[in-house]
CSV table of C-alpha atoms and ligand atoms in Angstrom, one decimal:
chain,number,residue,atom,x,y,z
V,266,MET,CA,-19.2,-15.0,12.7
V,267,LYS,CA,-16.5,-17.4,12.0
V,268,ASN,CA,-13.2,-16.0,12.0
V,269,HIS,CA,-15.5,-12.7,10.2
V,270,PHE,CA,-14.5,-8.8,10.6
V,271,SER,CA,-17.2,-6.9,12.7
V,272,ARG,CA,-18.2,-3.7,10.8
V,273,VAL,CA,-15.2,-1.9,12.2
V,274,GLY,CA,-12.7,-4.8,12.2
V,275,PHE,CA,-12.6,-4.9,8.5
V,276,ILE,CA,-12.9,-0.8,8.2
V,277,LEU,CA,-9.7,-0.6,10.7
V,278,ALA,CA,-7.7,-4.0,8.9
V,279,ALA,CA,-8.8,-2.0,5.3
V,280,ALA,CA,-7.9,1.3,6.1
V,281,GLY,CA,-4.3,-0.7,8.0
V,282,SER,CA,-4.0,-2.0,4.5
V,283,ALA,CA,-4.2,1.0,2.8
V,284,VAL,CA,-2.1,3.2,5.4
V,285,GLY,CA,1.8,2.3,5.6
V,286,LEU,CA,5.0,3.3,3.7
V,287,GLY,CA,3.0,4.8,0.4
V,288,ASN,CA,1.4,7.3,2.6
V,289,ILE,CA,4.0,8.5,5.0
V,290,TRP,CA,7.3,7.6,2.8
V,291,LYS,CA,6.3,7.3,-0.7
V,292,PHE,CA,3.4,10.6,-1.2
V,293,PRO,CA,5.7,12.9,0.5
V,294,TYR,CA,8.9,12.3,-1.7
V,295,VAL,CA,6.4,12.0,-4.8
V,296,THR,CA,4.1,15.0,-4.3
V,297,GLY,CA,8.1,16.4,-3.9
V,298,GLU,CA,8.9,15.8,-6.6
V,299,TYR,CA,6.4,17.7,-9.1
V,300,GLY,CA,6.2,20.3,-7.1
V,301,GLY,CA,3.0,20.2,-4.5
V,302,GLY,CA,-0.2,21.9,-5.0
V,303,ALA,CA,-1.3,21.1,-8.3
V,304,PHE,CA,-0.1,17.5,-7.6
V,305,VAL,CA,-2.2,16.7,-5.1
V,306,LEU,CA,-5.2,17.5,-6.2
V,307,VAL,CA,-4.1,15.4,-9.4
V,308,TYR,CA,-4.1,13.1,-6.8
V,309,LEU,CA,-7.9,13.3,-4.9
V,310,LEU,CA,-8.9,13.2,-8.5
V,311,ALA,CA,-6.9,9.7,-8.8
V,312,ILE,CA,-8.3,8.4,-5.3
V,313,LEU,CA,-12.2,9.5,-6.4
V,314,PHE,CA,-12.7,7.8,-9.6
V,315,ILE,CA,-10.5,5.4,-10.5
V,316,GLY,CA,-9.0,4.6,-7.2
V,317,LEU,CA,-12.8,4.9,-5.0
V,318,THR,CA,-13.7,2.9,-8.5
V,319,VAL,CA,-11.7,-0.1,-8.7
V,320,PHE,CA,-11.5,-0.6,-4.6
V,321,LEU,CA,-15.7,-1.3,-5.2
V,322,ALA,CA,-14.9,-3.7,-7.2
V,323,GLU,CA,-12.8,-5.3,-5.2
V,324,ALA,CA,-15.0,-5.4,-2.2
V,325,VAL,CA,-17.8,-6.0,-3.4
V,326,ILE,CA,-16.3,-9.2,-5.3
V,327,GLY,CA,-15.0,-10.7,-2.5
V,328,GLN,CA,-18.5,-9.7,-0.8
V,329,ASN,CA,-20.7,-11.3,-2.5
V,330,ALA,CA,-18.1,-14.2,-2.6
V,331,GLN,CA,-17.2,-14.7,0.8
V,332,SER,CA,-13.9,-16.7,-0.7
V,333,ASP,CA,-10.4,-16.7,-2.2
V,334,VAL,CA,-9.4,-14.7,-4.6
V,335,ALA,CA,-9.7,-17.4,-7.5
V,336,THR,CA,-12.8,-19.3,-6.2
V,337,SER,CA,-14.5,-15.5,-6.0
V,338,PHE,CA,-13.6,-15.1,-9.7
V,339,ILE,CA,-15.7,-17.9,-10.3
V,340,LYS,CA,-18.1,-17.7,-8.1
V,341,THR,CA,-19.2,-13.9,-9.3
V,342,SER,CA,-18.6,-15.0,-13.1
V,343,LYS,CA,-21.4,-15.4,-15.5
V,344,SER,CA,-20.1,-18.1,-16.7
V,345,LYS,CA,-18.8,-19.7,-13.5
V,346,ASN,CA,-16.6,-21.1,-15.8
V,347,GLN,CA,-13.7,-22.8,-13.9
V,348,ASN,CA,-11.1,-20.9,-16.0
V,349,TRP,CA,-11.5,-17.6,-13.7
V,350,LYS,CA,-9.5,-19.5,-11.1
V,351,PHE,CA,-6.6,-18.5,-13.1
V,352,ALA,CA,-7.4,-14.9,-11.9
V,353,GLY,CA,-5.8,-15.9,-8.4
V,354,PHE,CA,-3.4,-15.4,-10.3
V,355,ILE,CA,-3.2,-11.6,-8.9
V,356,ILE,CA,-2.7,-13.0,-5.1
V,357,PHE,CA,1.2,-13.6,-5.7
V,358,SER,CA,2.0,-10.0,-6.5
V,359,GLY,CA,1.3,-9.5,-2.4
V,360,LEU,CA,3.8,-11.8,-1.2
V,361,ILE,CA,6.4,-10.2,-3.9
V,362,VAL,CA,5.5,-7.4,-2.7
V,363,LEU,CA,5.9,-7.9,1.2
V,364,SER,CA,9.3,-9.4,0.0
V,365,PHE,CA,11.0,-5.3,-0.3
V,366,TYR,CA,9.0,-4.5,1.8
V,367,SER,CA,9.3,-6.4,5.0
V,368,VAL,CA,13.4,-5.3,4.2
V,369,VAL,CA,12.3,-1.6,3.8
V,370,LEU,CA,10.8,-1.7,7.4
V,371,GLY,CA,13.9,-3.2,8.3
V,372,TRP,CA,15.5,0.2,7.5
V,373,ILE,CA,13.4,2.0,9.2
V,374,LEU,CA,13.5,0.1,12.5
V,375,ASN,CA,17.0,0.2,12.1
V,376,TYR,CA,16.2,4.1,12.2
V,377,VAL,CA,14.5,3.5,14.9
V,378,PHE,CA,17.1,2.1,17.0
V,379,THR,CA,19.6,4.6,15.5
V,380,SER,CA,17.0,7.5,16.8
V,381,PHE,CA,17.6,7.1,21.1
V,382,GLY,CA,21.8,8.0,20.2
V,383,THR,CA,23.6,9.9,17.5
V,384,LEU,CA,21.7,11.1,14.5
V,385,PRO,CA,23.8,12.4,11.9
V,386,SER,CA,24.1,16.1,12.1
V,387,ASP,CA,24.4,16.5,8.3
V,388,SER,CA,23.6,15.1,4.8
V,389,LYS,CA,26.9,13.6,3.3
V,390,ALA,CA,26.8,11.7,6.8
V,391,ALA,CA,23.2,10.9,6.8
V,392,GLY,CA,23.8,10.1,3.2
V,393,SER,CA,27.0,7.8,4.1
V,394,ALA,CA,25.0,6.0,6.7
V,395,PHE,CA,22.0,4.6,5.2
V,396,GLU,CA,24.2,4.3,2.4
V,397,THR,CA,26.0,1.8,4.7
V,398,LEU,CA,23.4,-0.9,5.6
V,399,ILE,CA,22.5,-1.3,2.5
V,400,SER,CA,25.3,-1.5,0.4
V,401,LYS,CA,27.7,-3.6,3.6
V,402,ASP,CA,25.9,-4.2,6.2
V,403,ILE,CA,23.7,-7.2,6.0
V,404,ALA,CA,23.7,-8.8,9.4
V,405,SER,CA,22.0,-6.1,10.3
V,406,GLN,CA,19.5,-6.1,7.5
V,407,ILE,CA,18.3,-9.8,7.7
V,408,ILE,CA,17.7,-8.9,11.6
V,409,TYR,CA,15.8,-6.5,10.6
V,410,HIS,CA,14.2,-8.7,8.0
V,411,THR,CA,13.8,-11.0,10.2
V,412,VAL,CA,11.4,-9.1,13.4
V,413,ILE,CA,9.4,-7.7,10.9
V,414,ALA,CA,8.7,-10.9,8.8
V,415,GLY,CA,8.2,-13.1,12.1
V,416,SER,CA,6.1,-9.9,13.5
V,417,VAL,CA,3.8,-10.7,10.4
V,418,ILE,CA,4.2,-14.3,10.0
V,419,PHE,CA,2.5,-14.1,14.5
V,420,ILE,CA,0.0,-12.1,13.4
V,421,VAL,CA,-1.7,-13.8,10.2
V,422,LEU,CA,-0.6,-17.0,12.3
V,423,LYS,CA,-4.0,-16.2,14.9
V,424,GLY,CA,-6.3,-15.2,11.1
V,425,ILE,CA,-8.7,-13.0,11.0
V,426,LYS,CA,-10.6,-12.2,14.1
V,427,ARG,CA,-7.5,-12.7,16.7
V,428,GLY,CA,-4.3,-11.7,14.6
V,429,ILE,CA,-5.1,-9.3,12.2
V,430,GLU,CA,-8.0,-6.7,13.5
V,431,LYS,CA,-7.0,-7.0,17.0
V,432,ILE,CA,-3.1,-5.3,16.0
V,433,ASN,CA,-5.6,-2.9,14.3
V,434,LEU,CA,-7.5,-2.3,16.8
V,435,ILE,CA,-3.6,-1.4,19.0
V,436,LEU,CA,-1.8,-0.1,15.8
V,437,MET,CA,-4.2,1.8,13.9
V,438,PRO,CA,-4.9,4.5,16.9
V,439,LEU,CA,-1.5,4.6,18.3
V,440,LEU,CA,-0.5,5.7,14.8
V,441,GLY,CA,-3.4,8.2,14.6
V,442,LEU,CA,-2.2,9.4,17.9
V,443,ILE,CA,1.7,9.7,16.8
V,444,LEU,CA,0.5,11.1,13.8
V,445,LEU,CA,-1.6,14.0,15.5
V,446,GLY,CA,1.1,14.4,18.5
V,447,LEU,CA,3.7,15.9,14.8
V,448,LEU,CA,1.2,17.3,13.6
V,449,PHE,CA,0.2,19.9,16.2
V,450,TYR,CA,4.7,20.4,16.4
V,451,SER,CA,4.4,21.2,12.9
V,452,PHE,CA,1.8,24.1,13.8
V,453,THR,CA,3.8,25.8,16.1
V,454,LEU,CA,7.1,25.8,13.7
V,455,ASP,CA,6.8,29.2,11.3
V,456,SER,CA,7.6,26.8,8.1
V,457,PHE,CA,3.3,24.9,8.4
V,458,SER,CA,2.0,27.8,6.5
V,459,THR,CA,4.6,27.2,4.2
V,460,ALA,CA,3.7,23.7,3.5
V,461,LEU,CA,-0.1,24.2,3.3
V,462,ASN,CA,0.8,27.2,1.4
V,463,PHE,CA,2.8,23.7,-0.9
V,464,MET,CA,0.8,21.5,-0.2
V,465,PHE,CA,-2.4,23.4,-1.4
V,466,TYR,CA,-1.7,26.3,-3.9
V,467,PRO,CA,-1.5,24.1,-7.9
V,468,ASP,CA,1.7,25.1,-9.1
V,469,TRP,CA,0.8,24.1,-12.8
V,470,SER,CA,3.5,24.3,-14.8
V,471,LYS,CA,5.3,21.5,-13.5
V,472,ILE,CA,2.1,18.7,-14.1
V,473,ASP,CA,2.7,17.1,-17.0
V,474,SER,CA,1.4,13.7,-18.1
V,475,ASN,CA,4.3,11.3,-15.9
V,476,ALA,CA,2.8,13.6,-13.1
V,477,LEU,CA,-1.0,12.6,-14.3
V,478,LEU,CA,0.5,9.6,-14.1
V,479,ALA,CA,2.5,9.2,-10.9
V,480,ALA,CA,-0.5,10.2,-9.2
V,481,LEU,CA,-2.5,7.0,-10.6
V,482,GLY,CA,-0.1,4.5,-9.8
V,483,GLN,CA,0.4,6.6,-6.4
V,484,ALA,CA,-3.6,6.1,-5.8
V,485,PHE,CA,-3.5,2.6,-6.7
V,486,PHE,CA,-0.8,1.2,-4.5
V,487,THR,CA,-2.2,4.3,-1.9
V,488,LEU,CA,-5.3,1.9,-1.7
V,489,SER,CA,-3.7,-1.3,-2.2
V,490,LEU,CA,-5.4,-3.3,-5.3
V,491,GLY,CA,-4.3,-4.9,-7.6
V,492,VAL,CA,-3.2,-8.1,-5.1
V,493,GLY,CA,-6.3,-9.3,-3.8
V,494,ALA,CA,-5.6,-7.8,-0.4
V,495,ILE,CA,-9.1,-5.5,-0.3
V,496,MET,CA,-10.7,-8.4,-1.9
V,497,THR,CA,-9.4,-10.8,0.5
V,498,TYR,CA,-10.4,-8.5,3.5
V,499,SER,CA,-13.9,-8.2,1.9
V,500,ALA,CA,-14.8,-11.5,1.8
V,501,SER,CA,-14.1,-11.5,5.2
V,502,LEU,CA,-17.4,-8.7,5.9
V,503,PRO,CA,-20.7,-9.5,7.1
V,504,LYS,CA,-22.9,-10.1,3.6
V,505,ASN,CA,-24.8,-7.7,4.2
V,506,ALA,CA,-22.7,-5.3,5.8
V,507,ASN,CA,-22.6,-1.5,3.5
V,508,PHE,CA,-19.5,-1.9,1.7
V,509,VAL,CA,-19.7,0.7,0.0
V,510,LYS,CA,-19.8,3.4,3.0
V,511,SER,CA,-17.0,1.3,4.4
V,512,SER,CA,-14.7,1.5,1.2
V,513,ILE,CA,-15.7,5.8,1.3
V,514,ILE,CA,-14.4,5.8,4.7
V,515,VAL,CA,-11.3,4.0,4.4
V,516,ALA,CA,-10.0,6.0,1.1
V,517,ILE,CA,-10.4,9.4,3.4
V,518,VAL,CA,-9.0,8.8,6.2
V,519,ASP,CA,-6.4,7.2,3.8
V,520,THR,CA,-6.5,10.1,2.1
V,521,ALA,CA,-6.5,11.9,5.4
V,522,ILE,CA,-3.5,10.5,7.0
V,523,ALA,CA,-0.8,10.8,3.3
V,524,ILE,CA,-2.1,14.7,3.4
V,525,THR,CA,-1.1,15.1,7.4
V,526,ALA,CA,2.2,13.5,6.5
V,527,GLY,CA,3.0,16.3,3.9
V,528,LEU,CA,2.0,18.3,6.2
V,529,ILE,CA,4.4,17.3,8.6
V,530,ILE,CA,7.6,16.7,6.0
V,531,PHE,CA,7.0,19.3,4.6
V,532,SER,CA,6.7,21.2,7.6
V,533,PHE,CA,10.0,20.3,9.0
V,534,LEU,CA,11.5,20.2,5.6
V,535,PHE,CA,11.4,24.2,4.9
V,536,GLU,CA,11.6,24.7,8.8
V,537,ALA,CA,15.6,23.3,8.1
V,538,GLY,CA,15.8,25.1,4.5
V,539,ALA,CA,16.3,22.3,3.3
V,540,GLN,CA,14.9,20.4,-0.4
V,541,SER,CA,11.4,19.3,-0.7
V,542,SER,CA,12.2,17.7,-4.0
V,543,ALA,CA,14.7,15.1,-2.6
V,544,GLY,CA,13.1,12.2,-4.3
V,545,PRO,CA,13.5,8.9,-1.9
V,546,GLY,CA,16.1,10.0,0.0
V,547,LEU,CA,14.0,12.6,2.0
V,548,VAL,CA,12.7,10.8,5.0
V,549,PHE,CA,15.8,7.8,5.1
V,550,ILE,CA,18.0,11.0,4.9
V,551,SER,CA,16.7,14.7,4.9
V,552,LEU,CA,14.9,13.7,7.9
V,553,PRO,CA,17.5,13.0,10.3
V,554,VAL,CA,19.6,15.3,9.8
V,555,ILE,CA,16.9,18.1,11.1
V,556,PHE,CA,15.3,16.1,13.7
V,557,SER,CA,19.6,15.6,15.4
V,558,GLY,CA,19.3,19.4,14.9
V,559,TRP,CA,16.5,19.8,17.7
V,560,GLY,CA,18.5,17.6,20.3
V,561,VAL,CA,16.5,16.0,22.4
V,562,LEU,CA,12.9,17.0,21.5
V,563,GLY,CA,14.5,15.5,17.4
V,564,GLN,CA,14.5,12.3,19.0
V,565,VAL,CA,12.2,11.9,20.3
V,566,ILE,CA,10.3,13.0,17.4
V,567,SER,CA,12.8,10.9,15.5
V,568,ILE,CA,11.5,7.9,17.4
V,569,SER,CA,7.9,8.9,17.1
V,570,PHE,CA,8.5,9.3,13.1
V,571,PHE,CA,10.0,6.2,12.4
V,572,VAL,CA,7.5,4.0,15.1
V,573,ALA,CA,4.9,5.5,13.3
V,574,LEU,CA,6.0,4.2,9.8
V,575,VAL,CA,6.8,0.8,12.0
V,576,PHE,CA,2.9,0.3,13.2
V,577,ALA,CA,1.6,1.5,8.5
V,578,GLY,CA,3.2,-0.5,7.7
V,579,ILE,CA,2.6,-3.7,9.1
V,580,THR,CA,-0.7,-3.7,9.1
V,581,SER,CA,-0.3,-3.0,5.9
V,582,ALA,CA,2.3,-5.9,5.2
V,583,VAL,CA,-0.2,-8.5,7.1
V,584,SER,CA,-2.8,-7.3,4.7
V,585,MET,CA,-0.2,-8.5,1.6
V,586,ILE,CA,0.4,-12.1,3.1
V,587,GLU,CA,-3.0,-13.4,3.8
V,588,PRO,CA,-5.1,-13.9,-0.4
V,589,SER,CA,-2.3,-16.5,-0.1
V,590,LEU,CA,-3.1,-17.7,2.7
V,591,LYS,CA,-7.0,-17.7,2.2
V,592,PHE,CA,-5.8,-19.3,-1.1
V,593,PHE,CA,-4.0,-22.4,0.3
V,594,ILE,CA,-6.9,-23.1,3.0
V,595,GLU,CA,-9.9,-22.6,0.8
V,596,ARG,CA,-8.4,-24.2,-2.3
V,597,PHE,CA,-6.5,-26.2,-1.2
V,598,ASN,CA,-7.5,-27.3,2.4
V,599,PHE,CA,-4.0,-26.3,3.8
V,600,THR,CA,-4.0,-25.5,7.3
V,601,ARG,CA,-3.5,-21.9,8.7
V,602,LYS,CA,-0.3,-23.1,9.9
V,603,LYS,CA,0.7,-25.2,7.3
V,604,ALA,CA,-0.2,-22.2,4.2
V,605,THR,CA,1.5,-19.6,6.6
V,606,ILE,CA,5.2,-22.2,6.6
V,607,LEU,CA,5.0,-22.4,3.3
V,608,CYS,CA,3.7,-18.4,1.5
V,609,GLY,CA,6.3,-17.2,4.8
V,610,SER,CA,9.4,-18.8,4.0
V,611,ILE,CA,8.9,-18.0,0.2
V,612,PHE,CA,8.8,-13.9,1.0
V,613,TYR,CA,11.5,-14.1,3.9
V,614,ILE,CA,13.5,-16.2,1.5
V,615,LEU,CA,12.7,-13.4,-1.3
V,616,GLY,CA,13.0,-10.6,0.8
V,617,ILE,CA,17.3,-11.6,1.4
V,618,ILE,CA,17.7,-12.9,-2.0
V,619,ALA,CA,16.4,-8.9,-2.6
V,620,LEU,CA,18.1,-6.9,0.4
V,621,LEU,CA,21.3,-9.1,-0.8
V,622,SER,CA,21.5,-7.8,-4.8
V,623,MET,CA,21.3,-4.4,-3.2
V,624,THR,CA,24.8,-5.0,-1.5
V,625,ILE,CA,28.5,-4.4,-2.9
V,626,ALA,CA,29.2,-7.8,-1.8
V,627,PHE,CA,26.6,-10.2,-4.3
V,628,LYS,CA,25.3,-7.1,-6.5
V,629,ASP,CA,26.9,-8.4,-10.0
V,630,SER,CA,25.3,-11.9,-9.2
V,631,LEU,CA,21.8,-10.6,-8.8
V,632,THR,CA,22.1,-8.2,-11.4
V,633,PHE,CA,19.8,-9.5,-14.2
V,634,PHE,CA,19.3,-7.7,-17.8
V,635,GLY,CA,21.0,-4.2,-16.1
V,636,LYS,CA,18.0,-4.8,-12.8
V,637,ASN,CA,19.3,-6.0,-9.1
V,638,ALA,CA,16.5,-8.3,-7.6
V,639,PHE,CA,14.4,-5.8,-5.7
V,640,ASP,CA,14.3,-3.4,-8.4
V,641,TRP,CA,13.1,-6.7,-10.7
V,642,MET,CA,10.6,-7.6,-8.2
V,643,ASP,CA,9.4,-3.8,-7.7
V,644,PHE,CA,8.7,-3.4,-11.3
V,645,MET,CA,7.4,-6.5,-12.0
V,646,THR,CA,4.9,-6.0,-9.4
V,647,SER,CA,4.0,-2.4,-9.2
V,648,SER,CA,4.6,-1.8,-12.9
V,649,VAL,CA,3.6,-4.9,-14.5
V,650,MET,CA,1.5,-7.2,-12.7
V,651,MET,CA,-0.9,-5.0,-10.3
V,652,PRO,CA,-1.2,-3.3,-13.1
V,653,LEU,CA,-2.4,-5.6,-15.1
V,654,ALA,CA,-5.0,-7.1,-12.0
V,655,ALA,CA,-6.4,-3.9,-12.1
V,656,ILE,CA,-7.7,-4.4,-15.3
V,657,LEU,CA,-8.5,-7.6,-15.4
V,658,THR,CA,-10.7,-7.3,-12.4
V,659,CYS,CA,-12.5,-3.9,-14.2
V,660,VAL,CA,-12.7,-5.5,-17.6
V,661,PHE,CA,-14.3,-8.4,-15.3
V,662,LEU,CA,-17.1,-6.8,-13.7
V,663,GLY,CA,-18.0,-4.5,-16.9
V,664,TYR,CA,-18.3,-7.8,-18.9
V,665,PHE,CA,-18.5,-11.1,-18.0
V,666,VAL,CA,-20.0,-10.0,-14.6
V,667,ASP,CA,-24.2,-10.0,-14.8
V,668,LYS,CA,-25.2,-6.3,-14.6
V,669,GLU,CA,-28.3,-6.8,-12.4
V,670,LEU,CA,-26.4,-8.9,-10.1
V,671,LEU,CA,-24.7,-5.7,-9.6
V,672,ARG,CA,-26.9,-3.1,-9.4
V,673,ARG,CA,-29.1,-5.6,-6.9
V,674,ILE,CA,-25.9,-5.3,-4.7
V,675,PHE,CA,-24.5,-1.6,-5.1
V,676,THR,CA,-28.3,-0.5,-5.1
V,677,ALA,CA,-29.2,-2.4,-1.3
V,678,HIS,CA,-26.6,0.1,-0.4
V,679,VAL,CA,-26.5,3.4,-3.2
V,680,SER,CA,-28.7,4.9,-5.5
V,681,LEU,CA,-29.2,3.7,-8.9
V,682,THR,CA,-27.2,7.3,-10.0
V,683,VAL,CA,-24.6,6.3,-8.0
V,684,PHE,CA,-24.1,2.7,-9.6
V,685,ASN,CA,-24.5,3.8,-12.9
V,686,ILE,CA,-22.4,6.5,-12.3
V,687,TRP,CA,-19.9,3.2,-10.4
V,688,TYR,CA,-20.7,1.2,-13.6
V,689,PHE,CA,-19.0,3.6,-16.5
V,690,LEU,CA,-16.4,4.1,-14.7
V,691,ILE,CA,-16.0,0.9,-13.9
V,692,LYS,CA,-16.8,-0.5,-18.2
V,693,PHE,CA,-15.1,1.7,-20.1
V,694,ILE,CA,-12.6,5.5,-18.1
V,695,VAL,CA,-10.5,3.2,-15.5
V,696,PRO,CA,-9.4,0.7,-18.1
V,697,ILE,CA,-7.8,3.0,-20.2
V,698,ALA,CA,-6.1,4.8,-17.2
V,699,ILE,CA,-5.2,2.0,-16.3
V,700,ILE,CA,-4.3,0.5,-19.9
V,701,THR,CA,-2.6,4.4,-20.8
V,702,LEU,CA,-0.7,3.7,-17.4
V,703,PHE,CA,0.9,0.0,-17.5
V,704,LEU,CA,2.3,1.5,-20.9
V,705,ASN,CA,4.0,4.2,-20.0
V,706,LYS,CA,5.3,2.1,-17.2
V,707,LEU,CA,6.7,-0.6,-20.0
V,708,GLY,CA,8.0,2.5,-22.2
V,709,ILE,CA,6.1,2.2,-24.7
V,710,ILE,CA,4.1,5.4,-24.4
J,1027,LIG,N1,-0.7,0.6,0.9
J,1027,LIG,C1,-0.1,0.0,0.8
J,1027,LIG,C2,0.7,1.8,1.7
J,1027,LIG,O1,0.7,2.6,1.1
J,1027,LIG,O2,2.1,1.4,1.9
J,1027,LIG,C3,0.9,-1.3,-0.1
J,1027,LIG,C4,0.2,-1.8,-0.6
J,1027,LIG,C5,-0.1,-2.7,1.1
J,1027,LIG,C6,0.0,-2.6,-1.4
J,1027,LIG,C7,-1.4,-3.7,0.5
J,1027,LIG,C8,-0.3,-3.6,-1.5
J,1027,LIG,C9,-0.7,-4.5,-0.7
J,1027,LIG,F1,-1.7,-5.8,-1.1
């Protein structure tokens, strides 16, 4: 089919979208902050009952309509009301997330290069190296952001089949190999069993409502939900392909990689006697110090680790821009090139604003109501637009789409019972869970 994924191509691309900084950087540090095992268990439940349910929701809409996000809402709705096109707003969160995601990927690229030289040997030096990079080194940050943005633009210019499918076909297996190598190395460390214990022995005392909501938020982010990415990729999935099986495989791969990354990182941390609760700096500050203590082997591990992060991030980044490209191509008849130039420039410039807003020189002029531009972009997407999009998707399917149609599509692949469970979750349980998350993030409850 013209510019469609093969089924394996779809699974790889959707897994490539799902597996990203959320798995290798964020999941371990959030797990560390909430004390390990119990959080992992709650997270697994959130993936199974909420994340996978919404993933299937986006997949069914996309595959059925085979269009851009706005048109997909119109086509799938019972009324075919053109106003459903406004639901298409969700694609813009992808562009905003991409702006600062590209900046963070740039920092990681910087770590790949510094790994070839001398890594900082104590956490004070590591902390100040990181601090200097983000608050003073404007030139390097712009260069790295430009390299990442340029790569993303280069890949998506080539389209679904020759760009996105191909890059995932190359990078995902490489990512898997690097992570396996690192996992084998961590097996040889005495602290591997401590890491296993930490991640799988539940300490319920650390679980409160914040932990539950963090697990839920993480489940959404890691499965790339709420920006139309999965909907857009599914629109290029052949209509007869089994989207349920593919979705389950993607959720399993994503979870397996998050757990693997956690085991690797915690083995390293415990081996060095470092804190598991270091927060966002865990990967940027704690790990380099550990690697530096391991000599040349440490350098090799450091390079591999940060390269793996770049690979994981690039395959996620391309999925953030694709919904907007498809929107302009299909609804406004843009050529792919024109759409890419427009959307590429938007996220590139927003990225520059985001990175400048954290530097000493521009902080003051780019801080609004107590938050800098970087934090605003993060807050507006992960706390406002993405949860709203997820609520909208559930309410749409539960109340504005013909149930018969959904039943027919699902039961071509699964039993009626499975469909009924999914439908019940999407109509009642998931919206309540996300509304709770949403109100909490806004500080209302
Ligand atoms: N799932 C990605 C991660 O875990 O890093 C993040 C992400 C990718 C979010 C694509 C949204 C998206 F559309």
